[in-house]
mmCIF file of C-alpha atoms in Angstrom:
data_model
loop_
_atom_site.group_PDB
_atom_site.id
_atom_site.type_symbol
_atom_site.label_atom_id
_atom_site.label_comp_id
_atom_site.label_asym_id
_atom_site.label_seq_id
_atom_site.Cartn_x
_atom_site.Cartn_y
_atom_site.Cartn_z
ATOM 1 C CA UNK A 1 64.482 43.284 -7.986
ATOM 2 C CA UNK A 2 61.918 42.000 -5.952
ATOM 3 C CA UNK A 3 57.883 41.123 -7.347
ATOM 4 C CA UNK A 4 55.301 39.987 -4.869
ATOM 5 C CA UNK A 5 52.679 37.847 -6.527
ATOM 6 C CA UNK A 6 49.982 39.961 -4.844
ATOM 7 C CA UNK A 7 52.330 43.046 -7.030
ATOM 8 C CA UNK A 8 50.889 40.815 -10.332
ATOM 9 C CA UNK A 9 47.203 41.513 -9.700
ATOM 10 C CA UNK A 10 45.574 43.724 -11.191
ATOM 11 C CA UNK A 11 41.473 45.960 -9.534
ATOM 12 C CA UNK A 12 40.587 47.005 -13.219
ATOM 13 C CA UNK A 13 37.462 44.692 -12.350
ATOM 14 C CA UNK A 14 36.989 46.022 -8.989
ATOM 15 C CA UNK A 15 36.398 49.632 -6.567
ATOM 16 C CA UNK A 16 39.242 50.741 -5.772
ATOM 17 C CA UNK A 17 40.571 54.326 -3.275
ATOM 18 C CA UNK A 18 42.179 57.002 -4.635
ATOM 19 C CA UNK A 19 45.791 54.427 -3.528
ATOM 20 C CA UNK A 20 44.123 52.166 -5.778
ATOM 21 C CA UNK A 21 43.036 50.199 -2.493
ATOM 22 C CA UNK A 22 40.175 47.882 -2.595
ATOM 23 C CA UNK A 23 37.988 47.813 0.688
ATOM 24 C CA UNK A 24 39.430 44.777 2.182
ATOM 25 C CA UNK A 25 42.731 46.382 2.212
ATOM 26 C CA UNK A 26 41.698 49.038 3.383
ATOM 27 C CA UNK A 27 40.155 46.990 5.935
ATOM 28 C CA UNK A 28 43.621 44.898 6.652
ATOM 29 C CA UNK A 29 45.230 48.550 6.987
ATOM 30 C CA UNK A 30 43.394 49.170 9.919
ATOM 31 C CA UNK A 31 45.283 46.980 11.512
ATOM 32 C CA UNK A 32 48.980 47.978 10.450
ATOM 33 C CA UNK A 33 51.417 48.412 12.813
ATOM 34 C CA UNK A 34 52.248 51.752 11.186
ATOM 35 C CA UNK A 35 50.482 54.712 12.562
ATOM 36 C CA UNK A 36 50.785 56.777 9.072
ATOM 37 C CA UNK A 37 49.453 53.371 6.829
ATOM 38 C CA UNK A 38 46.516 53.070 9.277
ATOM 39 C CA UNK A 39 46.129 56.567 8.756
ATOM 40 C CA UNK A 40 45.854 56.437 5.262
ATOM 41 C CA UNK A 41 43.563 53.505 5.309
ATOM 42 C CA UNK A 42 40.802 55.634 7.725
ATOM 43 C CA UNK A 43 41.205 58.477 4.980
ATOM 44 C CA UNK A 44 40.359 55.977 1.985
ATOM 45 C CA UNK A 45 37.707 54.648 3.886
ATOM 46 C CA UNK A 46 36.433 57.322 3.528
ATOM 47 C CA UNK A 47 36.207 57.808 -0.129
ATOM 48 C CA UNK A 48 33.634 58.314 -1.689
ATOM 49 C CA UNK A 49 33.096 55.095 -3.406
ATOM 50 C CA UNK A 50 33.915 53.384 -0.224
ATOM 51 C CA UNK A 51 31.676 55.224 1.325
ATOM 52 C CA UNK A 52 29.457 53.374 -1.514
ATOM 53 C CA UNK A 53 30.078 50.643 -0.303
ATOM 54 C CA UNK A 54 29.902 50.169 3.204
ATOM 55 C CA UNK A 55 26.423 51.654 3.146
ATOM 56 C CA UNK A 56 25.749 48.438 1.288
ATOM 57 C CA UNK A 57 27.306 46.467 2.935
ATOM 58 C CA UNK A 58 25.094 47.297 5.907
ATOM 59 C CA UNK A 59 22.160 47.352 3.583
ATOM 60 C CA UNK A 60 23.134 43.248 2.965
ATOM 61 C CA UNK A 61 23.707 42.765 6.350
ATOM 62 C CA UNK A 62 19.862 44.125 7.088
ATOM 63 C CA UNK A 63 18.450 41.323 5.039
ATOM 64 C CA UNK A 64 19.628 39.572 7.210
ATOM 65 C CA UNK A 65 16.385 37.560 9.657
ATOM 66 C CA UNK A 66 15.722 39.485 13.372
ATOM 67 C CA UNK A 67 16.706 35.773 15.236
ATOM 68 C CA UNK A 68 19.863 35.563 13.006
ATOM 69 C CA UNK A 69 21.442 39.748 13.781
ATOM 70 C CA UNK A 70 18.825 40.108 17.568
ATOM 71 C CA UNK A 71 22.670 38.103 18.865
ATOM 72 C CA UNK A 72 24.445 41.148 18.019
ATOM 73 C CA UNK A 73 22.051 43.493 17.932
ATOM 74 C CA UNK A 74 22.412 45.555 21.115
ATOM 75 C CA UNK A 75 26.121 45.889 20.419
ATOM 76 C CA UNK A 76 25.800 46.900 16.660
ATOM 77 C CA UNK A 77 22.774 49.644 18.543
ATOM 78 C CA UNK A 78 25.200 51.002 21.381
ATOM 79 C CA UNK A 79 27.840 51.982 19.014
ATOM 80 C CA UNK A 80 24.900 54.084 16.777
ATOM 81 C CA UNK A 81 23.671 55.860 19.848
ATOM 82 C CA UNK A 82 26.915 56.129 20.817
ATOM 83 C CA UNK A 83 27.756 57.615 17.624
ATOM 84 C CA UNK A 84 24.706 60.367 17.898
ATOM 85 C CA UNK A 85 26.664 62.654 20.037
ATOM 86 C CA UNK A 86 30.211 62.536 18.081
ATOM 87 C CA UNK A 87 32.035 65.771 17.841
ATOM 88 C CA UNK A 88 32.145 65.644 13.681
ATOM 89 C CA UNK A 89 29.047 66.406 12.185
ATOM 90 C CA UNK A 90 29.547 63.436 9.265
ATOM 91 C CA UNK A 91 29.859 61.272 11.315
ATOM 92 C CA UNK A 92 26.317 62.165 13.144
ATOM 93 C CA UNK A 93 24.455 62.255 10.025
ATOM 94 C CA UNK A 94 25.491 58.883 8.978
ATOM 95 C CA UNK A 95 24.468 57.246 12.116
ATOM 96 C CA UNK A 96 21.812 59.024 11.989
ATOM 97 C CA UNK A 97 21.559 57.413 8.184
ATOM 98 C CA UNK A 98 22.611 53.923 10.018
ATOM 99 C CA UNK A 99 19.916 54.115 13.199
ATOM 100 C CA UNK A 100 17.571 55.030 10.215
ATOM 101 C CA UNK A 101 17.963 51.568 8.252
ATOM 102 C CA UNK A 102 18.043 49.969 11.541
ATOM 103 C CA UNK A 103 14.308 50.900 12.452
ATOM 104 C CA UNK A 104 13.384 50.378 9.262
ATOM 105 C CA UNK A 105 14.359 46.659 9.244
ATOM 106 C CA UNK A 106 14.135 45.622 12.563
ATOM 107 C CA UNK A 107 11.442 47.463 14.432
ATOM 108 C CA UNK A 108 10.785 44.453 16.435
ATOM 109 C CA UNK A 109 14.336 44.931 18.061
ATOM 110 C CA UNK A 110 14.219 48.677 18.063
ATOM 111 C CA UNK A 111 11.431 49.024 20.198
ATOM 112 C CA UNK A 112 13.412 46.577 23.362
ATOM 113 C CA UNK A 113 16.337 48.640 23.012
ATOM 114 C CA UNK A 114 15.957 50.806 26.269
ATOM 115 C CA UNK A 115 18.250 54.111 25.408
ATOM 116 C CA UNK A 116 17.412 54.367 22.047
ATOM 117 C CA UNK A 117 13.727 56.114 22.609
ATOM 118 C CA UNK A 118 15.968 59.990 25.351
ATOM 119 C CA UNK A 119 19.164 59.102 22.881
ATOM 120 C CA UNK A 120 17.338 59.354 19.709
ATOM 121 C CA UNK A 121 14.735 62.706 21.234
ATOM 122 C CA UNK A 122 18.335 63.722 22.543
ATOM 123 C CA UNK A 123 19.181 63.801 20.039
ATOM 124 C CA UNK A 124 16.614 65.213 17.630
ATOM 125 C CA UNK A 125 15.699 68.133 20.298
ATOM 126 C CA UNK A 126 19.735 69.996 20.501
ATOM 127 C CA UNK A 127 22.076 72.133 17.919
ATOM 128 C CA UNK A 128 23.782 70.015 16.907
ATOM 129 C CA UNK A 129 21.384 66.952 14.972
ATOM 130 C CA UNK A 130 22.079 66.946 10.940
ATOM 131 C CA UNK A 131 20.867 69.463 8.842
ATOM 132 C CA UNK A 132 20.291 67.414 6.537
ATOM 133 C CA UNK A 133 15.652 67.356 6.549
ATOM 134 C CA UNK A 134 15.322 64.865 4.403
ATOM 135 C CA UNK A 135 17.842 62.471 6.430
ATOM 136 C CA UNK A 136 16.007 63.779 9.526
ATOM 137 C CA UNK A 137 12.292 63.302 8.061
ATOM 138 C CA UNK A 138 13.952 59.609 7.313
ATOM 139 C CA UNK A 139 14.566 59.060 10.597
ATOM 140 C CA UNK A 140 11.718 60.551 12.371
ATOM 141 C CA UNK A 141 9.213 58.682 10.507
ATOM 142 C CA UNK A 142 11.631 55.522 11.121
ATOM 143 C CA UNK A 143 11.299 56.113 15.170
ATOM 144 C CA UNK A 144 7.676 56.446 15.068
ATOM 145 C CA UNK A 145 7.135 53.255 12.516
ATOM 146 C CA UNK A 146 9.207 51.855 15.848
ATOM 147 C CA UNK A 147 7.298 53.287 18.790
ATOM 148 C CA UNK A 148 3.806 53.699 17.593
ATOM 149 C CA UNK A 149 3.125 50.767 15.983
ATOM 150 C CA UNK A 150 0.828 48.169 18.110
ATOM 151 C CA UNK A 151 2.000 45.053 19.834
ATOM 152 C CA UNK A 152 0.241 42.423 18.083
ATOM 153 C CA UNK A 153 -0.378 39.279 20.005
ATOM 154 C CA UNK A 154 1.462 36.023 18.967
ATOM 155 C CA UNK A 155 -0.474 32.897 18.502
ATOM 156 C CA UNK A 156 2.203 29.862 18.221
ATOM 157 C CA UNK A 157 1.808 26.620 19.041
ATOM 158 C CA UNK A 158 1.687 24.099 20.125
ATOM 159 C CA UNK A 159 2.293 22.807 17.065
ATOM 160 C CA UNK A 160 2.652 18.797 16.802
ATOM 161 C CA UNK A 161 2.818 16.684 13.800
ATOM 162 C CA UNK A 162 1.506 13.093 14.674
ATOM 163 C CA UNK A 163 2.300 9.393 12.761
ATOM 164 C CA UNK A 164 -0.322 6.844 12.276
ATOM 165 C CA UNK A 165 1.023 3.501 12.406
ATOM 166 C CA UNK A 166 -2.670 0.891 11.780
ATOM 167 C CA UNK A 167 -1.001 -2.673 12.180
ATOM 168 C CA UNK A 168 1.301 -1.619 15.739
ATOM 169 C CA UNK A 169 -1.862 0.612 16.692
ATOM 170 C CA UNK A 170 0.691 3.173 17.988
ATOM 171 C CA UNK A 171 1.273 6.914 16.851
ATOM 172 C CA UNK A 172 4.041 8.585 17.849
ATOM 173 C CA UNK A 173 3.869 12.857 18.514
ATOM 174 C CA UNK A 174 6.758 15.005 17.810
ATOM 175 C CA UNK A 175 6.729 18.623 19.022
ATOM 176 C CA UNK A 176 6.950 21.621 16.409
ATOM 177 C CA UNK A 177 7.626 24.013 18.654
ATOM 178 C CA UNK A 178 10.560 26.361 17.695
ATOM 179 C CA UNK A 179 12.654 26.220 20.964
ATOM 180 C CA UNK A 180 13.561 29.701 23.162
ATOM 181 C CA UNK A 181 15.964 31.811 21.607
ATOM 182 C CA UNK A 182 19.823 30.283 23.222
ATOM 183 C CA UNK A 183 20.310 33.699 25.617
ATOM 184 C CA UNK A 184 16.993 33.590 26.817
ATOM 185 C CA UNK A 185 16.359 37.499 27.129
ATOM 186 C CA UNK A 186 13.781 40.209 26.363
ATOM 187 C CA UNK A 187 16.674 42.055 24.473
ATOM 188 C CA UNK A 188 17.690 39.547 22.463
ATOM 189 C CA UNK A 189 15.018 37.963 21.290
ATOM 190 C CA UNK A 190 12.743 39.276 18.554
ATOM 191 C CA UNK A 191 9.817 37.790 19.144
ATOM 192 C CA UNK A 192 9.495 38.833 22.221
ATOM 193 C CA UNK A 193 6.830 42.162 22.069
ATOM 194 C CA UNK A 194 6.692 45.059 24.649
ATOM 195 C CA UNK A 195 2.637 45.563 25.623
ATOM 196 C CA UNK A 196 3.566 48.993 26.515
ATOM 197 C CA UNK A 197 6.316 51.316 24.603
ATOM 198 C CA UNK A 198 7.630 54.302 25.286
ATOM 199 C CA UNK A 199 4.643 56.664 23.976
ATOM 200 C CA UNK A 200 2.245 54.287 25.500
ATOM 201 C CA UNK A 201 3.164 56.749 28.559
ATOM 202 C CA UNK A 202 2.681 60.404 29.286
ATOM 203 C CA UNK A 203 6.133 61.382 29.888
ATOM 204 C CA UNK A 204 7.137 60.022 27.123
ATOM 205 C CA UNK A 205 4.469 61.344 24.609
ATOM 206 C CA UNK A 206 5.408 65.222 26.029
ATOM 207 C CA UNK A 207 8.904 64.447 26.021
ATOM 208 C CA UNK A 208 8.425 63.285 22.269
ATOM 209 C CA UNK A 209 6.252 66.276 21.590
ATOM 210 C CA UNK A 210 9.536 68.439 23.101
ATOM 211 C CA UNK A 211 11.489 67.645 20.924
ATOM 212 C CA UNK A 212 9.714 66.903 18.119
ATOM 213 C CA UNK A 213 7.320 70.493 17.586
ATOM 214 C CA UNK A 214 9.961 72.403 17.017
ATOM 215 C CA UNK A 215 11.594 70.225 14.311
ATOM 216 C CA UNK A 216 7.777 70.355 12.503
ATOM 217 C CA UNK A 217 7.132 74.316 12.539
ATOM 218 C CA UNK A 218 10.820 74.423 10.156
ATOM 219 C CA UNK A 219 8.938 71.575 8.104
ATOM 220 C CA UNK A 220 5.263 73.424 8.180
ATOM 221 C CA UNK A 221 6.758 76.920 7.990
ATOM 222 C CA UNK A 222 9.411 75.898 5.664
ATOM 223 C CA UNK A 223 8.552 78.728 1.449
ATOM 224 C CA UNK A 224 8.882 74.972 -0.690
ATOM 225 C CA UNK A 225 6.767 73.373 1.606
ATOM 226 C CA UNK A 226 8.831 70.174 0.898
ATOM 227 C CA UNK A 227 7.814 68.142 3.679
ATOM 228 C CA UNK A 228 4.267 69.156 4.214
ATOM 229 C CA UNK A 229 2.972 65.347 3.456
ATOM 230 C CA UNK A 230 6.070 63.722 6.006
ATOM 231 C CA UNK A 231 4.826 66.629 8.829
ATOM 232 C CA UNK A 232 0.870 65.867 8.173
ATOM 233 C CA UNK A 233 2.569 62.300 8.902
ATOM 234 C CA UNK A 234 4.539 63.041 11.737
ATOM 235 C CA UNK A 235 1.846 64.536 13.565
ATOM 236 C CA UNK A 236 -1.110 62.023 13.273
ATOM 237 C CA UNK A 237 0.954 59.036 14.576
ATOM 238 C CA UNK A 238 1.898 61.336 17.546
ATOM 239 C CA UNK A 239 -1.786 62.202 17.483
ATOM 240 C CA UNK A 240 -2.977 58.710 17.927
ATOM 241 C CA UNK A 241 -0.453 58.513 20.475
ATOM 242 C CA UNK A 242 -1.976 61.531 22.546
ATOM 243 C CA UNK A 243 -5.468 59.729 22.392
ATOM 244 C CA UNK A 244 -4.593 56.494 23.696
ATOM 245 C CA UNK A 245 -2.926 58.078 26.457
ATOM 246 C CA UNK A 246 -5.993 59.917 27.163
ATOM 247 C CA UNK A 247 -7.669 56.940 27.242
ATOM 248 C CA UNK A 248 -5.415 56.695 31.524
ATOM 249 C CA UNK A 249 -5.652 58.050 34.465
ATOM 250 C CA UNK A 250 -3.916 60.829 33.613
ATOM 251 C CA UNK A 251 -2.442 63.876 36.444
ATOM 252 C CA UNK A 252 -3.934 67.368 36.088
ATOM 253 C CA UNK A 253 -0.872 68.681 34.815
ATOM 254 C CA UNK A 254 -0.469 66.497 31.820
ATOM 255 C CA UNK A 255 -3.157 68.990 29.342
ATOM 256 C CA UNK A 256 -0.705 72.105 30.779
ATOM 257 C CA UNK A 257 2.065 71.381 29.512
ATOM 258 C CA UNK A 258 1.089 69.193 26.497
ATOM 259 C CA UNK A 259 -0.535 72.726 25.253
ATOM 260 C CA UNK A 260 2.509 74.572 26.047
ATOM 261 C CA UNK A 261 4.254 72.137 23.888
ATOM 262 C CA UNK A 262 1.808 71.889 20.892
ATOM 263 C CA UNK A 263 1.051 75.791 21.545
ATOM 264 C CA UNK A 264 2.866 77.420 17.948
ATOM 265 C CA UNK A 265 0.933 73.894 16.284
ATOM 266 C CA UNK A 266 -1.926 75.694 17.309
ATOM 267 C CA UNK A 267 -0.890 79.394 16.009
ATOM 268 C CA UNK A 268 -0.473 77.836 12.701
ATOM 269 C CA UNK A 269 -2.838 76.148 12.211
ATOM 270 C CA UNK A 270 -5.279 78.782 13.157
ATOM 271 C CA UNK A 271 -4.064 81.004 10.683
ATOM 272 C CA UNK A 272 -5.839 79.387 8.052
ATOM 273 C CA UNK A 273 -3.424 78.964 5.867
ATOM 274 C CA UNK A 274 -2.394 75.345 5.899
ATOM 275 C CA UNK A 275 -3.759 72.168 3.605
ATOM 276 C CA UNK A 276 -6.672 70.785 5.058
ATOM 277 C CA UNK A 277 -4.902 67.234 5.953
ATOM 278 C CA UNK A 278 -2.736 68.850 8.083
ATOM 279 C CA UNK A 279 -4.501 71.719 10.044
ATOM 280 C CA UNK A 280 -6.880 68.387 10.474
ATOM 281 C CA UNK A 281 -4.390 66.581 11.915
ATOM 282 C CA UNK A 282 -3.090 69.694 14.308
ATOM 283 C CA UNK A 283 -6.637 70.152 15.226
ATOM 284 C CA UNK A 284 -7.043 66.402 16.941
ATOM 285 C CA UNK A 285 -4.253 67.344 19.280
ATOM 286 C CA UNK A 286 -6.999 69.188 21.051
ATOM 287 C CA UNK A 287 -8.988 67.655 24.148
ATOM 288 C CA UNK A 288 -12.427 67.495 22.939
ATOM 289 C CA UNK A 289 -14.696 68.613 25.640
#
């Protein structure tokens, strides 16, 4: 009888799957030559314990600084956005939660991701989005925090330090200004801030309202009124974006299209049975003449 040393080790203090395997062992088996072993590893990673470990690992990963994660962020975001349109609902729901974590942790990187705005609104406007309202509300608030945030001007450098020598009458200056990012691209450089976001354009505002308004109606008309506060916050952020856009030279058809988009919200506000803050937020969307 041959007994391997690995078989003698115990996992008493480690979370294991139903087959007694740790997360590290399951990850190693994902590259096994045997198809059945790989399938078992995938099933094992879907266990509640393994899922919780993976989510904790994601949260730990997102504690890294923007400058550290920026080199890998585009690839990470590409996989996440692709998963939003996956055939399985569980994958789409998990991708939504991952995207929420990324938007909350790295808003300055997300705002430079060109596909995020369209991909998120396409998912939100579709019929295949997750049914968990709390998950969608958290994702929507994180999305608006990214694209409704006004870029702050950066005042950086030049930074210098000097050493003086009275005896030799000499001053030595050392430049402490940080070097440019290794990749030299705005996509990877977290220090770069776009002057305008997609919500600063008339087309972006209309697309956002077309995608988000049906969900807001669902939240407002919910019998339990569980998400009235969140709906008020969302409408307030969108109203601020509309106000910024109206300061531009808008095409004549913008207000017509916008009024059609928010018509259901205006009808709900007209009924008079909404909380005052929510009613005022909806009323602020009207064009003041």
